[in-house]
XYZ file of C-alpha atoms in Angstrom:
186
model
C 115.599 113.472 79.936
C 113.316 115.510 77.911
C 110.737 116.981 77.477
C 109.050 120.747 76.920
C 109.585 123.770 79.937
C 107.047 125.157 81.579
C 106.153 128.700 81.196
C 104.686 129.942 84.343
C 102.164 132.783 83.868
C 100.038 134.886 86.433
C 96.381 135.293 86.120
C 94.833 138.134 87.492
C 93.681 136.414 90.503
C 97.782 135.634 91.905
C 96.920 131.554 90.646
C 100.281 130.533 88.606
C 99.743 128.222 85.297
C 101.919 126.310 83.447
C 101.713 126.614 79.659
C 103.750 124.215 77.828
C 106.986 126.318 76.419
C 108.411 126.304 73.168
C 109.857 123.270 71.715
C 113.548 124.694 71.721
C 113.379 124.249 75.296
C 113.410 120.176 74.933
C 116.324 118.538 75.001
C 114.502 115.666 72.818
C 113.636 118.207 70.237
C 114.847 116.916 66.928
C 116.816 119.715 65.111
C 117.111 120.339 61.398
C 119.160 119.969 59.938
C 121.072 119.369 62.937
C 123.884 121.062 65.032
C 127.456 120.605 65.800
C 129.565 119.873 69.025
C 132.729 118.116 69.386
C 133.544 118.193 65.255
C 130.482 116.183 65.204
C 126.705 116.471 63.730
C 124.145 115.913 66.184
C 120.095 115.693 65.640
C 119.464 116.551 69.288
C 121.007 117.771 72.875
C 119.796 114.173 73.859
C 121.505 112.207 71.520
C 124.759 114.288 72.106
C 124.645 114.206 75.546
C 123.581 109.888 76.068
C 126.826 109.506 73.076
C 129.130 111.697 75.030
C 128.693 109.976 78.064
C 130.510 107.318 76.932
C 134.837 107.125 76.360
C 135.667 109.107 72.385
C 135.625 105.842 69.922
C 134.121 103.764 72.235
C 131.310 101.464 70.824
C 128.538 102.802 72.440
C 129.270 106.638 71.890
C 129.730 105.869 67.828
C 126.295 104.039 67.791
C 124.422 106.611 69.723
C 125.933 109.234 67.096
C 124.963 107.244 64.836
C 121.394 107.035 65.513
C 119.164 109.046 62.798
C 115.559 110.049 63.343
C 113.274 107.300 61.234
C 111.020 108.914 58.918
C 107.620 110.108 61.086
C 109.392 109.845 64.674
C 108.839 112.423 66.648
C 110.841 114.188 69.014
C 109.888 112.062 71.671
C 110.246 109.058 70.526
C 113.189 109.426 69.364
C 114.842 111.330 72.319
C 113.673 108.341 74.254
C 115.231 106.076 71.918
C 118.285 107.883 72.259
C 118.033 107.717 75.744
C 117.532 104.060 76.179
C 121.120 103.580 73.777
C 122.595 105.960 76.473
C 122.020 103.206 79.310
C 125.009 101.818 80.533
C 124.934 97.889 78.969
C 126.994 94.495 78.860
C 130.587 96.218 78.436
C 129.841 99.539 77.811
C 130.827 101.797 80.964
C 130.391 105.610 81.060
C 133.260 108.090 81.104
C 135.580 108.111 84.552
C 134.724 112.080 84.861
C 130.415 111.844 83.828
C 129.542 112.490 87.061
C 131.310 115.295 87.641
C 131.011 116.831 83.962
C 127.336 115.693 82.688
C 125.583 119.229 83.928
C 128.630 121.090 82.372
C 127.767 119.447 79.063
C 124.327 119.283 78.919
C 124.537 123.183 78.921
C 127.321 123.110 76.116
C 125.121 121.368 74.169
C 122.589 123.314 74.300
C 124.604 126.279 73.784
C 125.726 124.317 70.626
C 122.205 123.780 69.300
C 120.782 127.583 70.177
C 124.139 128.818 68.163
C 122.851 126.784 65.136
C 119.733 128.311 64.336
C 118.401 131.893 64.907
C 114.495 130.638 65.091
C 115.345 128.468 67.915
C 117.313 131.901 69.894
C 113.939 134.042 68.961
C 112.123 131.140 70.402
C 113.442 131.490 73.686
C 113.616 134.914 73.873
C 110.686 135.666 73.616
C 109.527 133.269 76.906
C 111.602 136.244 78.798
C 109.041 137.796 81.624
C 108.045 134.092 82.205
C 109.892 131.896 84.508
C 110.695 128.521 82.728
C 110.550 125.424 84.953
C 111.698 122.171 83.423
C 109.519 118.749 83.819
C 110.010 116.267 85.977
C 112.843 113.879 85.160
C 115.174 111.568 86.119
C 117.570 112.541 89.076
C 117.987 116.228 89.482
C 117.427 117.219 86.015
C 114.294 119.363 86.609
C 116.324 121.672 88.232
C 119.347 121.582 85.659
C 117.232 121.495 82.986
C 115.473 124.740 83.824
C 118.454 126.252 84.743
C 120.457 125.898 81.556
C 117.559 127.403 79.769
C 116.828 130.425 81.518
C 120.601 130.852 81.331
C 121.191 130.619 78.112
C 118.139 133.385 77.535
C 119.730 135.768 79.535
C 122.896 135.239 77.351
C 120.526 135.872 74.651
C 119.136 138.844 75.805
C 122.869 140.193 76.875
C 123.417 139.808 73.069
C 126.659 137.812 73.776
C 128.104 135.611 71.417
C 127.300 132.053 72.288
C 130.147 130.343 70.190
C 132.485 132.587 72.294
C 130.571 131.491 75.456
C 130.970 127.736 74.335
C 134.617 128.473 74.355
C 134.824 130.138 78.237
C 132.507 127.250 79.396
C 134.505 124.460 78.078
C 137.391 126.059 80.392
C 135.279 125.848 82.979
C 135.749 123.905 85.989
C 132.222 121.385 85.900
C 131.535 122.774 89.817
C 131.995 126.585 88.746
C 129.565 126.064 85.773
C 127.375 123.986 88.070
C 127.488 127.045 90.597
C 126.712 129.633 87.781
C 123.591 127.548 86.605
C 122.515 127.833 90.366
C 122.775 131.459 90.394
C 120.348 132.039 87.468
C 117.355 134.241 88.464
C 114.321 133.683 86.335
């Protein structure tokens, strides 16, 4: 699910705070004028991510694509919105492999949507010095979540090219990329 990151900072006394981060680092956040993954359009990681969970053609991943943000909805609502199409319903039954892929492409997503803009790159870059811990959320996605973004940051700040890192992730095995995320140091 989504939601802001943290930024952790350090008064001068040793307490830690947590400032809300950036809004790049929300996987609700509602992208204009969108991104692309998978020779598709996408208005956010969540949407992508609750339509790819689901079989290529099958109803449920064409009407999650096709969900637009209404006029006024924010980010939230509408990431939760997507999210509640991405619940498995009636006939519609997630992909064989979700499991095992869904960490490997909730980072290629948001690969995907950092590569689209250059404001939303600057935006994370400049959190680095500040560890960036993701909300609370369903399962373990606190700990993914965070992960993938301070990831992707130090990608950033290597200067790499993230549509050439799209392509070495997505010939990835799911555990490797799972075990890379796990190595990140904040």
């Amino acid at each position: 699910m989504g939601g802001r990151c943290y930024i952790l900072t350090v008064e001068d006394d040793g307490e830690i705070t947590r400032i809300q981060g950036p809004r790049c680092t929300d996987n609700f956040q509602i992208v204009n004028p969108g991104f692309r993954y998978l020779d598709s359009e996408w208005f956010s990681v969540e949407q992508a991510f609750q339509a790819i969970k689901f079989p290529d053609g099958s109803i449920a991943r064409l009407e999650i694509h096709g969900t637009a943000p209404e006029i006024g909805e924010s980010d939230e609502e509408y990431g939760l919105r997507a999210w509640l199409l991405g619940q498995p319903r009636g006939d519609s039954t997630v992909r064989d492999d979700w499991e095992q892929e869904k960490v490997k492409v909730m980072l290629l997503l948001n690969l995907a949507k950092y590569a689209s803009d250059a404001n939303l790159q600057d935006e994370l870059v400049a959190t680095d010095g500040f560890t960036i811990e993701a909300k609370e959320s369903t399962a373990n996605w606190k700990h993914w979540n965070g992960c993938t973004q301070i990831w992707i940051r130090q990608i950033l700040m290597s200067q790499d090219d993230l549509h050439t890192t799209i392509r070495v992730i997505e010939n990835m095995n799911a555990e490797d990329v799972e075990y890379m995320l796990d190595s990140v140091k904040s």
